Tab-separated table of C-alpha atoms in Angstrom:
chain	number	residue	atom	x	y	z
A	1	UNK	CA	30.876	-34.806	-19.458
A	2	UNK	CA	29.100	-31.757	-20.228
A	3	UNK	CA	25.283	-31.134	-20.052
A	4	UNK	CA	24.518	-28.454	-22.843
A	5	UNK	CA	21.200	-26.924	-22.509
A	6	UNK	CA	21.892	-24.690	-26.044
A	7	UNK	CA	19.975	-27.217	-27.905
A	8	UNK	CA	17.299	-25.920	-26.357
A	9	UNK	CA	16.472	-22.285	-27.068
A	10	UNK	CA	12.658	-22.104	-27.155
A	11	UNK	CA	12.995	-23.219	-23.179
A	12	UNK	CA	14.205	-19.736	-22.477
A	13	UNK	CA	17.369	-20.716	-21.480
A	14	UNK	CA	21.164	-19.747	-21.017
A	15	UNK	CA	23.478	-22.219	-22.260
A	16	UNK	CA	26.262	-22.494	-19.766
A	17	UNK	CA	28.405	-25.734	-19.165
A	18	UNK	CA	27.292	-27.594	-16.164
A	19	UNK	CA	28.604	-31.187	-15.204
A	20	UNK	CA	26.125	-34.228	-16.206
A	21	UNK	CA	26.587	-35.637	-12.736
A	22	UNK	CA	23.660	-38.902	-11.669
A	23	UNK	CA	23.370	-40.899	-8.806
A	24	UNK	CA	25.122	-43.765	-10.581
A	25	UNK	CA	28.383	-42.025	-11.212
A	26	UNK	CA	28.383	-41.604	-7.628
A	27	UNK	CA	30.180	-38.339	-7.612
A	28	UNK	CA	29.872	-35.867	-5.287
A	29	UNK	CA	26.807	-33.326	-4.187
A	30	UNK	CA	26.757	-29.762	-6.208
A	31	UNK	CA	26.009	-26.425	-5.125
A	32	UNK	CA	24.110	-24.698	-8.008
A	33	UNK	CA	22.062	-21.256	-8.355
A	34	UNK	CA	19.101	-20.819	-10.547
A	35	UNK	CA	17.794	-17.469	-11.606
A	36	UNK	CA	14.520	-17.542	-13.013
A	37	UNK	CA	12.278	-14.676	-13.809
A	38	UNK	CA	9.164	-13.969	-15.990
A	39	UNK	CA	5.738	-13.127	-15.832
A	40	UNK	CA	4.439	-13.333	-11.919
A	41	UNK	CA	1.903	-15.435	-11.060
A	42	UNK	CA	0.243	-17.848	-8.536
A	43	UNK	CA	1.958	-21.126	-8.265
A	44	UNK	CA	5.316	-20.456	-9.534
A	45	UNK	CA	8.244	-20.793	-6.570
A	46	UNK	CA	5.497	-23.614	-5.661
A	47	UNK	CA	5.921	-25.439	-8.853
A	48	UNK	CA	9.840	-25.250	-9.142
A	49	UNK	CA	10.879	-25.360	-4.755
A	50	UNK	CA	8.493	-29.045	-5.160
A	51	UNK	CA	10.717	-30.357	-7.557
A	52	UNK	CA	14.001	-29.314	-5.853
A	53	UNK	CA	12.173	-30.840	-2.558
A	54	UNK	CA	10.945	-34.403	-4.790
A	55	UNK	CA	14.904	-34.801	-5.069
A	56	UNK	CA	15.874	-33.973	-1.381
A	57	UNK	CA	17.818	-30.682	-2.663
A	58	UNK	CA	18.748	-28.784	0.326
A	59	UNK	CA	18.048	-24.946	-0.276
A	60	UNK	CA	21.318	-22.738	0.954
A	61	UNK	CA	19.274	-19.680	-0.102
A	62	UNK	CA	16.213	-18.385	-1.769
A	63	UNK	CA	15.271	-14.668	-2.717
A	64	UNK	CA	12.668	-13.418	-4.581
A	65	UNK	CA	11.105	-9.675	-5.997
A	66	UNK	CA	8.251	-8.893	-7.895
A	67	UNK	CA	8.311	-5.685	-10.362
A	68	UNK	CA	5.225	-4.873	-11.959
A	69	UNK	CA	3.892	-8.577	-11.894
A	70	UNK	CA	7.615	-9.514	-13.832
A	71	UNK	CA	9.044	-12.326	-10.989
A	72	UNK	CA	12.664	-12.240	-9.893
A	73	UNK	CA	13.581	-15.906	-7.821
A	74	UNK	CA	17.083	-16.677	-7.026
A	75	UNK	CA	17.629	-20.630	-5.059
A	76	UNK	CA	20.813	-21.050	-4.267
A	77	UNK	CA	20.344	-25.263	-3.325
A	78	UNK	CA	22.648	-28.205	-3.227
A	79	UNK	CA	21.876	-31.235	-4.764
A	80	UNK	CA	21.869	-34.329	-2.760
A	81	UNK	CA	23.521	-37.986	-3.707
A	82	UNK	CA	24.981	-36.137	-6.845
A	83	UNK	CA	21.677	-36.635	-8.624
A	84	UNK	CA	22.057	-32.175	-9.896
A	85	UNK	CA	21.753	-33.519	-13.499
A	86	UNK	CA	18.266	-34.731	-12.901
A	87	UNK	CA	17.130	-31.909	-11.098
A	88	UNK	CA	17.969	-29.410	-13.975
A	89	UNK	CA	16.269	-31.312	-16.371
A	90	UNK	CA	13.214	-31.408	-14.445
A	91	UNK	CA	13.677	-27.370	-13.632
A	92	UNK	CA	13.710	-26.540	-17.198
A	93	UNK	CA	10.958	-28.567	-18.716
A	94	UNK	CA	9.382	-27.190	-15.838
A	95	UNK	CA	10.279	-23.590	-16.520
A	96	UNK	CA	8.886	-24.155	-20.563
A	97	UNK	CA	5.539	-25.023	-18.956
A	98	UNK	CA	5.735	-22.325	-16.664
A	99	UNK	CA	6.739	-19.746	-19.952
A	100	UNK	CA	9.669	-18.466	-17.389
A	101	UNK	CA	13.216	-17.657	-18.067
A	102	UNK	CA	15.785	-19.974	-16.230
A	103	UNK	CA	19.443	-19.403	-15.959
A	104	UNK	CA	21.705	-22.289	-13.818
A	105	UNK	CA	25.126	-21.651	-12.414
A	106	UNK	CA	27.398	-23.847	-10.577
A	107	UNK	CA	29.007	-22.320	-7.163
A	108	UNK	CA	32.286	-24.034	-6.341
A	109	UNK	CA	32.800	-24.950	-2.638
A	110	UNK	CA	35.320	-22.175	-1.816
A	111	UNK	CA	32.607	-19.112	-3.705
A	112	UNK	CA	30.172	-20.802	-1.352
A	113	UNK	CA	32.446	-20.928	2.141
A	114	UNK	CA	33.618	-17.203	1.007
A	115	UNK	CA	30.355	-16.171	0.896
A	116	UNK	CA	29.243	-17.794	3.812
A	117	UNK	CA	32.276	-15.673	5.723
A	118	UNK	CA	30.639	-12.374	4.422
A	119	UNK	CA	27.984	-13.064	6.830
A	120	UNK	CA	27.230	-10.486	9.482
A	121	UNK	CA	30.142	-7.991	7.911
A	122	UNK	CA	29.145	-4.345	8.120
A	123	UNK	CA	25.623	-4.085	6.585
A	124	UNK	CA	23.990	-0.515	6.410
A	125	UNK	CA	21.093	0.754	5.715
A	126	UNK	CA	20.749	3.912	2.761
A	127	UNK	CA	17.407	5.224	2.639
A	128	UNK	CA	16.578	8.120	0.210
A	129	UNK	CA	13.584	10.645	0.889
A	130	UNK	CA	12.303	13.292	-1.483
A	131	UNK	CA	9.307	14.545	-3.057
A	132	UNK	CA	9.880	12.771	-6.156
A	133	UNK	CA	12.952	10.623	-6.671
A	134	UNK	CA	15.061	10.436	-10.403
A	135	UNK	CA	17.158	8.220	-12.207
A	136	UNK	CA	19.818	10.598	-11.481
A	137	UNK	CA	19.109	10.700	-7.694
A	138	UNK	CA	19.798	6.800	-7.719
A	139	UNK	CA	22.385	6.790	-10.012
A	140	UNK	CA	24.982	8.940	-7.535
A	141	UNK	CA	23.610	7.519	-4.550
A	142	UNK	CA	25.097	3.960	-6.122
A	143	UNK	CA	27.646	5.283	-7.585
A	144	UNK	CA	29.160	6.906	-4.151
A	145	UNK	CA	28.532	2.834	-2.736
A	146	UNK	CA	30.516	1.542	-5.530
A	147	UNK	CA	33.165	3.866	-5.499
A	148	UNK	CA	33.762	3.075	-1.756
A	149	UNK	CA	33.798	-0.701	-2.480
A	150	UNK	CA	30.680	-1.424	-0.997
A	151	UNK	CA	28.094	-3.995	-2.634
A	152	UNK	CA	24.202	-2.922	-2.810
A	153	UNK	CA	22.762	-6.913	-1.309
A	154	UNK	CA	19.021	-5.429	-1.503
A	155	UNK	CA	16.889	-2.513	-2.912
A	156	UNK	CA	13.177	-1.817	-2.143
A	157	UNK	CA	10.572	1.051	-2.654
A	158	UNK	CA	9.387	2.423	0.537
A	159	UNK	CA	6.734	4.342	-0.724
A	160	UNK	CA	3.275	3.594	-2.694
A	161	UNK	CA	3.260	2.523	-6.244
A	162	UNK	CA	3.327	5.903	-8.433
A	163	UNK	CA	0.454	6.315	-10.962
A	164	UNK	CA	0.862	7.689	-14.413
A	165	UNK	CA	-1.411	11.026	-13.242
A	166	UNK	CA	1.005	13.185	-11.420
A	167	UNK	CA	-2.281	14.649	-9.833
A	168	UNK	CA	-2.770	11.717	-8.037
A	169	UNK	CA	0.901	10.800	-6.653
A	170	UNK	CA	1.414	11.663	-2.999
A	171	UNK	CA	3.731	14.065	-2.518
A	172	UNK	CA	6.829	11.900	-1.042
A	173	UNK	CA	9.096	8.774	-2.497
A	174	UNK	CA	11.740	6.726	-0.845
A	175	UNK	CA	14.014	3.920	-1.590
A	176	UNK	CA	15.839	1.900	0.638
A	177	UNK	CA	19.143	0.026	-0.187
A	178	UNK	CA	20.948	-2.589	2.232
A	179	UNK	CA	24.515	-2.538	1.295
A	180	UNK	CA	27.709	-4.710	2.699
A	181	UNK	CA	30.959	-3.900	3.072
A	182	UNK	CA	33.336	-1.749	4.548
A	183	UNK	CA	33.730	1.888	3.433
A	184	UNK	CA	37.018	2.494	2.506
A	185	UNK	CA	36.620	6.628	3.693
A	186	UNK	CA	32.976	6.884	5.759
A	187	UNK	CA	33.781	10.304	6.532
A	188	UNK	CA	34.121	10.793	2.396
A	189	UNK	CA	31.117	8.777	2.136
A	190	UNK	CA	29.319	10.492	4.538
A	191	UNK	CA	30.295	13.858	2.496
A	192	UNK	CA	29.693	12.776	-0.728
A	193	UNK	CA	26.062	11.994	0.468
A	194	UNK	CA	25.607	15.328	2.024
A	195	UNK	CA	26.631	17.045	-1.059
A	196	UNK	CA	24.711	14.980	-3.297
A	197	UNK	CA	21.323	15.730	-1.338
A	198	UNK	CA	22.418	19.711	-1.515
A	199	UNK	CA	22.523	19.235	-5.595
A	200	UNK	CA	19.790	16.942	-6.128
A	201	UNK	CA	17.461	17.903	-3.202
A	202	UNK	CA	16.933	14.916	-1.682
A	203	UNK	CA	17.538	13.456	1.858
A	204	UNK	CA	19.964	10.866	2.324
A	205	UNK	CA	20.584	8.494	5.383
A	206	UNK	CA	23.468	6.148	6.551
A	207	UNK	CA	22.712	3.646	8.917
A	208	UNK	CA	24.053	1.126	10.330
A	209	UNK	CA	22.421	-2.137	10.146
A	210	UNK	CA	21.378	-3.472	13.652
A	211	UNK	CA	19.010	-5.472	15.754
A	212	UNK	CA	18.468	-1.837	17.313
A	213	UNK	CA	17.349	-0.050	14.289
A	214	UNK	CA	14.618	-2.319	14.005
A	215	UNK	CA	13.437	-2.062	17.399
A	216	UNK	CA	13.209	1.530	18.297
A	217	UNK	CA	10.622	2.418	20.821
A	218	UNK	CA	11.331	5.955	22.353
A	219	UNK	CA	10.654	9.167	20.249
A	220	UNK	CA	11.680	12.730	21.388
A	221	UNK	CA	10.776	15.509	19.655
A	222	UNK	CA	11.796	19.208	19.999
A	223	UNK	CA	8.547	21.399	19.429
A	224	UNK	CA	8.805	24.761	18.080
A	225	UNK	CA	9.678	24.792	13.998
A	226	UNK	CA	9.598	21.062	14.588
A	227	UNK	CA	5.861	19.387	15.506
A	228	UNK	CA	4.495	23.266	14.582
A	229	UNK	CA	5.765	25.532	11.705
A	230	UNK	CA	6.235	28.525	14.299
A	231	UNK	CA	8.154	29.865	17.243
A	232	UNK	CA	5.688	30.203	20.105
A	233	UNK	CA	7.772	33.115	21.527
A	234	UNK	CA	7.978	34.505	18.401
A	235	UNK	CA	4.044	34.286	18.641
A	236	UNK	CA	3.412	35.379	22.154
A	237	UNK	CA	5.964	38.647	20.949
A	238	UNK	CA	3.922	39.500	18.157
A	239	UNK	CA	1.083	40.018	20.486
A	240	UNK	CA	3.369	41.747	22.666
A	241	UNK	CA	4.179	44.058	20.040
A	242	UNK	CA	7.922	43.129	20.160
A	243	UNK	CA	8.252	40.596	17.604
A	244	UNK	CA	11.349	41.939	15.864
A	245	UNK	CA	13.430	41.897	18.757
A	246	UNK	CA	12.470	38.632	19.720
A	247	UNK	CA	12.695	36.960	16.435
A	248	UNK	CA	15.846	38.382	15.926
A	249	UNK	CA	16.749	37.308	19.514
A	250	UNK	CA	15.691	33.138	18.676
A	251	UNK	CA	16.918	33.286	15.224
A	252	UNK	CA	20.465	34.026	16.711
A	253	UNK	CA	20.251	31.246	19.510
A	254	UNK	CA	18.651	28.773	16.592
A	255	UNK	CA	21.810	28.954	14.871
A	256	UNK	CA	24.164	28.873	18.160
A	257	UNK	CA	25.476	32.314	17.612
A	258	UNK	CA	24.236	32.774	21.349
A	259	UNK	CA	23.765	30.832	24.505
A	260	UNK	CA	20.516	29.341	24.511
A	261	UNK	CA	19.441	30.160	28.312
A	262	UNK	CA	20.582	33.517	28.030
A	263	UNK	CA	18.500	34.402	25.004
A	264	UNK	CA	15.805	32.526	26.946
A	265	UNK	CA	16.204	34.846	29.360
A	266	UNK	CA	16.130	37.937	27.136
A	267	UNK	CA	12.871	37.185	25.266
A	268	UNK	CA	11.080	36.256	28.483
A	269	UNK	CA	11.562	39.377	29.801
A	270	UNK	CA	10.258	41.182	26.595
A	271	UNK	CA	7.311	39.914	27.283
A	272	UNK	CA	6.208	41.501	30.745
A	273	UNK	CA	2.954	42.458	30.702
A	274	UNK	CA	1.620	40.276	28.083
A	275	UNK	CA	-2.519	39.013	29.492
A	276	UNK	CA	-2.070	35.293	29.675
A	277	UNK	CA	-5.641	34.612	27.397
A	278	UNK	CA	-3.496	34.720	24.206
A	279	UNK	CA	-2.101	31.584	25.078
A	280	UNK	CA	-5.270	29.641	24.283
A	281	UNK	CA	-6.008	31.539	21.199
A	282	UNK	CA	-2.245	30.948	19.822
A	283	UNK	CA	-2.452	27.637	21.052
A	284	UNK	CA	-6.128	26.754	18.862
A	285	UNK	CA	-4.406	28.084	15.957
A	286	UNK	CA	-0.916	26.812	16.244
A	287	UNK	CA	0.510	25.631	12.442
A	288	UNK	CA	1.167	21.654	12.498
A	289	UNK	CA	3.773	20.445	10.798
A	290	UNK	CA	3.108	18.507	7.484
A	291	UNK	CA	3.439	14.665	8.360
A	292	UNK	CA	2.811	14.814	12.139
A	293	UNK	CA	-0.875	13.877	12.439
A	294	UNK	CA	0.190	10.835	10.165
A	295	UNK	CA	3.298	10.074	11.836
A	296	UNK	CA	2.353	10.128	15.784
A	297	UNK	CA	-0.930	7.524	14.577
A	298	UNK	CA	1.488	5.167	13.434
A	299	UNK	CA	4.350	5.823	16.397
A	300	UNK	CA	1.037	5.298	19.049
A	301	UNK	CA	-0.291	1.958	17.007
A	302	UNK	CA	3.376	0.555	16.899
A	303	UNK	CA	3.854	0.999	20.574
A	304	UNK	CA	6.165	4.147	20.434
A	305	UNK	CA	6.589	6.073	23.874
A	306	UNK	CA	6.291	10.166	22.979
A	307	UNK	CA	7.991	12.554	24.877
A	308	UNK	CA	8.520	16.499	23.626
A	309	UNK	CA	11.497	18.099	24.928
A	310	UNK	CA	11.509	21.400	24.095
A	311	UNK	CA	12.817	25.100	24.962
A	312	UNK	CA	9.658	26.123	24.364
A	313	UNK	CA	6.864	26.393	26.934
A	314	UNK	CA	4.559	23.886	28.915
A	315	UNK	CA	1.410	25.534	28.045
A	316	UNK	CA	1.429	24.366	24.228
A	317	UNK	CA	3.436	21.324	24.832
A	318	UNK	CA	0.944	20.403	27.295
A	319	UNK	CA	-1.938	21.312	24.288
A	320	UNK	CA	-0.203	18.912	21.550
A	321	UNK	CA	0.250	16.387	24.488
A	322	UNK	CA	-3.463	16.118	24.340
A	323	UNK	CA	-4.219	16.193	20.594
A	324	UNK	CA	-1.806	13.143	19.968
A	325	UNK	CA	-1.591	11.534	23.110
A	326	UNK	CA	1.512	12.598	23.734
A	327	UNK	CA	3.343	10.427	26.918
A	328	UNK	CA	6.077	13.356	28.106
A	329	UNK	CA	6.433	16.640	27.984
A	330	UNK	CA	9.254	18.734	29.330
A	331	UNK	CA	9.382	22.325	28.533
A	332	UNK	CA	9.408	25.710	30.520
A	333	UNK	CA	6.757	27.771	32.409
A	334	UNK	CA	6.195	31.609	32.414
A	335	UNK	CA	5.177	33.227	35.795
A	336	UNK	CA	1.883	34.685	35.904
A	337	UNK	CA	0.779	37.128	38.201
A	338	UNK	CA	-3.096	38.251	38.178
A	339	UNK	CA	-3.336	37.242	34.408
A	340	UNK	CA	-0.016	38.417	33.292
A	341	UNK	CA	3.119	37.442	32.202
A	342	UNK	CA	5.446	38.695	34.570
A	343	UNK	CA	8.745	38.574	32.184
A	344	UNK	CA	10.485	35.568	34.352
A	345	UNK	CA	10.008	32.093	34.028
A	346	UNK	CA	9.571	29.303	36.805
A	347	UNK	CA	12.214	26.605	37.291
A	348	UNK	CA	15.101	25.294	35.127
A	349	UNK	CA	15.618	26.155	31.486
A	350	UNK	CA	14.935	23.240	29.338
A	351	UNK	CA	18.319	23.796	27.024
A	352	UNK	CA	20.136	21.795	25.252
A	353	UNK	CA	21.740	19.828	27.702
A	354	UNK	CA	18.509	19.126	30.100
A	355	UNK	CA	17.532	17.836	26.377
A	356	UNK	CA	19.845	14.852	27.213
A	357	UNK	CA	19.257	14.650	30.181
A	358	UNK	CA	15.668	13.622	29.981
A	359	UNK	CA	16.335	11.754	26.943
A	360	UNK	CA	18.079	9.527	28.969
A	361	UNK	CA	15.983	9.743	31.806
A	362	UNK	CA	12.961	8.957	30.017
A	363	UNK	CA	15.016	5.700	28.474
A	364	UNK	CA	15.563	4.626	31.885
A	365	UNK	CA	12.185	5.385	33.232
A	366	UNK	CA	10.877	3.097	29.886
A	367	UNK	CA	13.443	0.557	30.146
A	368	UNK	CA	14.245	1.875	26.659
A	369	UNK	CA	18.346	1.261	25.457
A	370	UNK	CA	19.279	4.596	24.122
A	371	UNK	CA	20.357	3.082	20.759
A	372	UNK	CA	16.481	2.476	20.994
A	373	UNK	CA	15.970	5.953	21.092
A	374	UNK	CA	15.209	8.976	18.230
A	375	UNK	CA	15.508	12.177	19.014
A	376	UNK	CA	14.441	14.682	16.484
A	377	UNK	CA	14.716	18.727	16.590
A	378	UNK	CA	15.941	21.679	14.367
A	379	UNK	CA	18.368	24.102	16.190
A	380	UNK	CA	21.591	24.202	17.591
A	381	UNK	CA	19.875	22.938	21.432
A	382	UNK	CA	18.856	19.926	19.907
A	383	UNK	CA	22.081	19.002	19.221
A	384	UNK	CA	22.979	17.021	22.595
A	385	UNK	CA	20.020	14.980	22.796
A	386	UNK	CA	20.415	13.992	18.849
A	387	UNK	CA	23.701	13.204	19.084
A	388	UNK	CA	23.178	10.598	22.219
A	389	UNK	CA	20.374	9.396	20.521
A	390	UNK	CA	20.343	5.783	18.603
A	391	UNK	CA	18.901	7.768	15.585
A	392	UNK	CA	19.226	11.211	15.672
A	393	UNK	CA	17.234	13.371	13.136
A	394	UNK	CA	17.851	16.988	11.835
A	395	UNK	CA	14.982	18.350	10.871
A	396	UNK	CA	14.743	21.666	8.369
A	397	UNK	CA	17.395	22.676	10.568
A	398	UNK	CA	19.808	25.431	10.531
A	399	UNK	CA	23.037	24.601	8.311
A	400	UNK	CA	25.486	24.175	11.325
A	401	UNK	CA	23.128	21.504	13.056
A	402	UNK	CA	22.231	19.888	9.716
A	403	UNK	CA	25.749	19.538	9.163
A	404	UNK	CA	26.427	17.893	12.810
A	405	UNK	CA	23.268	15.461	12.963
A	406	UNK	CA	24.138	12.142	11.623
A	407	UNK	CA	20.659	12.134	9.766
A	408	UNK	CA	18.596	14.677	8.048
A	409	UNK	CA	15.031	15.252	6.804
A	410	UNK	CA	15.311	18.578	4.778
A	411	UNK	CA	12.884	17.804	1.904
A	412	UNK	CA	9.501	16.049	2.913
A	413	UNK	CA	7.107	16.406	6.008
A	414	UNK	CA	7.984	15.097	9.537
A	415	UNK	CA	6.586	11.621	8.384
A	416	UNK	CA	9.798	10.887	6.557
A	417	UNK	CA	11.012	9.771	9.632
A	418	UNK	CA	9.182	6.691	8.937
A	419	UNK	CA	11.242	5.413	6.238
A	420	UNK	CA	14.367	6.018	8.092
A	421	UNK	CA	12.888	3.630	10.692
A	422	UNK	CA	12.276	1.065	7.732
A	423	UNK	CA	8.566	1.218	7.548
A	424	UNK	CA	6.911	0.804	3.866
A	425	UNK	CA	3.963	2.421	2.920
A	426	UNK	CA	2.068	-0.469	1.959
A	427	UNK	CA	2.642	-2.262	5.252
A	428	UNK	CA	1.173	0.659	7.218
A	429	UNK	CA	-1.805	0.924	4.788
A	430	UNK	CA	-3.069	-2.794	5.766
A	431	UNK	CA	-2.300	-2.063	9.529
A	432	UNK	CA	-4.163	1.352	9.887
């Protein structure tokens, strides 16, 4: 016998066939999903979860989204003592009072099992960064997740809601989207992506879903062109009068045409001579990177440990450690004789790989798993310690190391790293 709800259109309704099943007839419990959506507002899910719970429905699964005050509820229940008949009737008078759409659908036992299977099966995590994101942006992101078979399970905004005034927008936007599934070509996926945030600038990451992604707690950061918008060498040359030659020098090693510790080497010794008092002024005046002063207040008040890791030098390191708390830093120190730079630096490089070396070190030290870890830098000796890291981060880096790092942030301030570790806008807003 079929229940027909057709008959009654000005319930907001769609009619599908459904099986008029009471206690009476003693058949046996259903599995049905219910969509409703509508105007948001207080006392809804209340209103239509107490009437599944008057009937002893047990609720399989329940999801729910709110779009500019329009409500989106999916239940997913199963009726108990085959009594599903009464429990829709009582839904959708319910639904007329509440002036909500409802839609019911009946799940057969095998869907529900099958479904049930899909459980814990290769879930990532796509989050897309840019200063403003289009239709067109979202449409090839989903359309490289469908083409590779993939099914998009959950999509949410990131970032703050936009107003109308572009004036008043903040100057960053990012969507996340949980898919499942297996890719049927990552390394085409993970192409396809790259290519599509060349085109439509826009930053694209690939993760995969884990309990370590959401528990993070150790943060390395390269320094120079990274936490400040400069070269320090390049800095200290320029007072040195030899700026070209060392620019030219670190521009080389940036994009691994050299060997980092022997360019080290070379602009060091460029610099014999140099009186050791332009280090404070340099380091007073030193050009932060958009995002940071944002992003390490949030790392400190969610219990991040800091460490910088750079080829850079312990002087300015040392000055950042103390403007943002800062926990480690590891970096290199110039000799100085009577107020000098003597040309020659004191103890071990700080290259690439003493990068991941301390990376790991520190994780040990912190009791940190290294899929716990970040490690974010720009040039070619960042490379080790990104690559060992649980989430490694290019950042405005050099084509060959953006094209190696597993994630990149090309488009927005350092405080795009955020989103890649999940966090939404709004949530950090109430907890600041």
């Amino acid at each position: 016998m079929n229940f027909c709800l057709s008959k009654c259109r000005n319930l907001h309704i769609t009619c599908l066939p459904l099986p008029y099943k009471t206690k009476n007839m003693g058949l046996k419990d259903e599995i049905i999903l219910i969509n409703i959506n509508g105007a948001d507002r207080p006392g809804v899910t209340a209103a239509l979860t107490e009437i599944l719970a008057k009937n002893n429905a047990v609720i399989l699964d329940i999801g729910q989204a709110d779009i500019h005050n329009n409500l989106s509820l999916g239940i997913l229940f199963q009726s108990c003592g085959g009594n599903s008949g009464d429990i829709l009737k009582e839904l959708l008078f319910k639904s007329y009072e509440l002036d909500v759409n409802i839609r019911f659908n009946p799940i057969t036992e095998e869907e529900y099992t099958k479904w049930v299977n899909m459980q814990g099966k290769n879930r990532y995590i796509i989050t897309i960064l840019g200063r403003m994101l289009t239709a067109k942006q979202i449409a090839g992101v989903t359309r490289i997740v469908a083409d590779q078979g993939m099914n998009i399970d959950d999509i949410k905004r990131l970032t703050g809601r936009i107003p109308l005034d572009e004036n008043s927008r903040t100057p960053k936007a990012s969507v996340e989207f949980s898919v499942r599934g297996t890719p049927r070509d990552k390394e085409l996926m993970k192409a396809e992506f790259m290519k599509l945030s060349s085109e439509q600038v826009m930053d694209i990451s690939f993760q995969e879903e884990s309990m370590y992604r959401r528990m993070r707690r150790l943060i390395c950061f390269d320094m120079d062109s990274t936490l400040i918008e400069t070269e320090v060498i390049d800095e200290l040359a320029i007072r040195a009068g030899v700026g070209d030659q060392v620019k030219a020098i670190t521009e080389s090693a940036m994009r691994g045409e050299i060997d980092f510790s022997e360019s080290f080497r070379q602009r060091c010794a460029l610099l014999k001579g140099l009186d050791v008092s332009v280090m404070q002024d340099i380091a007073e005046n030193l050009p932060i990177t958009e995002g940071v002063d944002r992003l390490m207040r949030i790392l400190k008040k969610v219990g991040f440990k800091i460490a910088i890791l750079s080829g850079g030098f312990t002087y300015f390191g040392n000055y950042l450690k103390q403007k943002y708390n800062i926990d480690y830093v590891y970096a290199n120190e110039l000799e100085v004789v009577d107020g000098k730079l003597t040309g020659r630096h004191i103890g071990d490089i700080v290259d690439g790989k003493r990068k991941a070396e301390l990376l790991r070190l520190i994780a040990q030290v912190e009791n940190v798993d290294i899929r716990q870890t970040v490690a974010v830098g720009d040039g070619a000796n960042d490379l080790p310690m990104i690559s060992i890291a649980g989430l490694g981060i290019a950042f405005h880096a050099k084509p060959k190391v953006k094209a190696t790092a597993k994630q990149s942030i090309s488009t927005i301030g350092l405080d795009g790293i955020l989103y890649f570790l999940g966090y939404k806008d709004s949530y950090l807003e109430e907890q600041m």
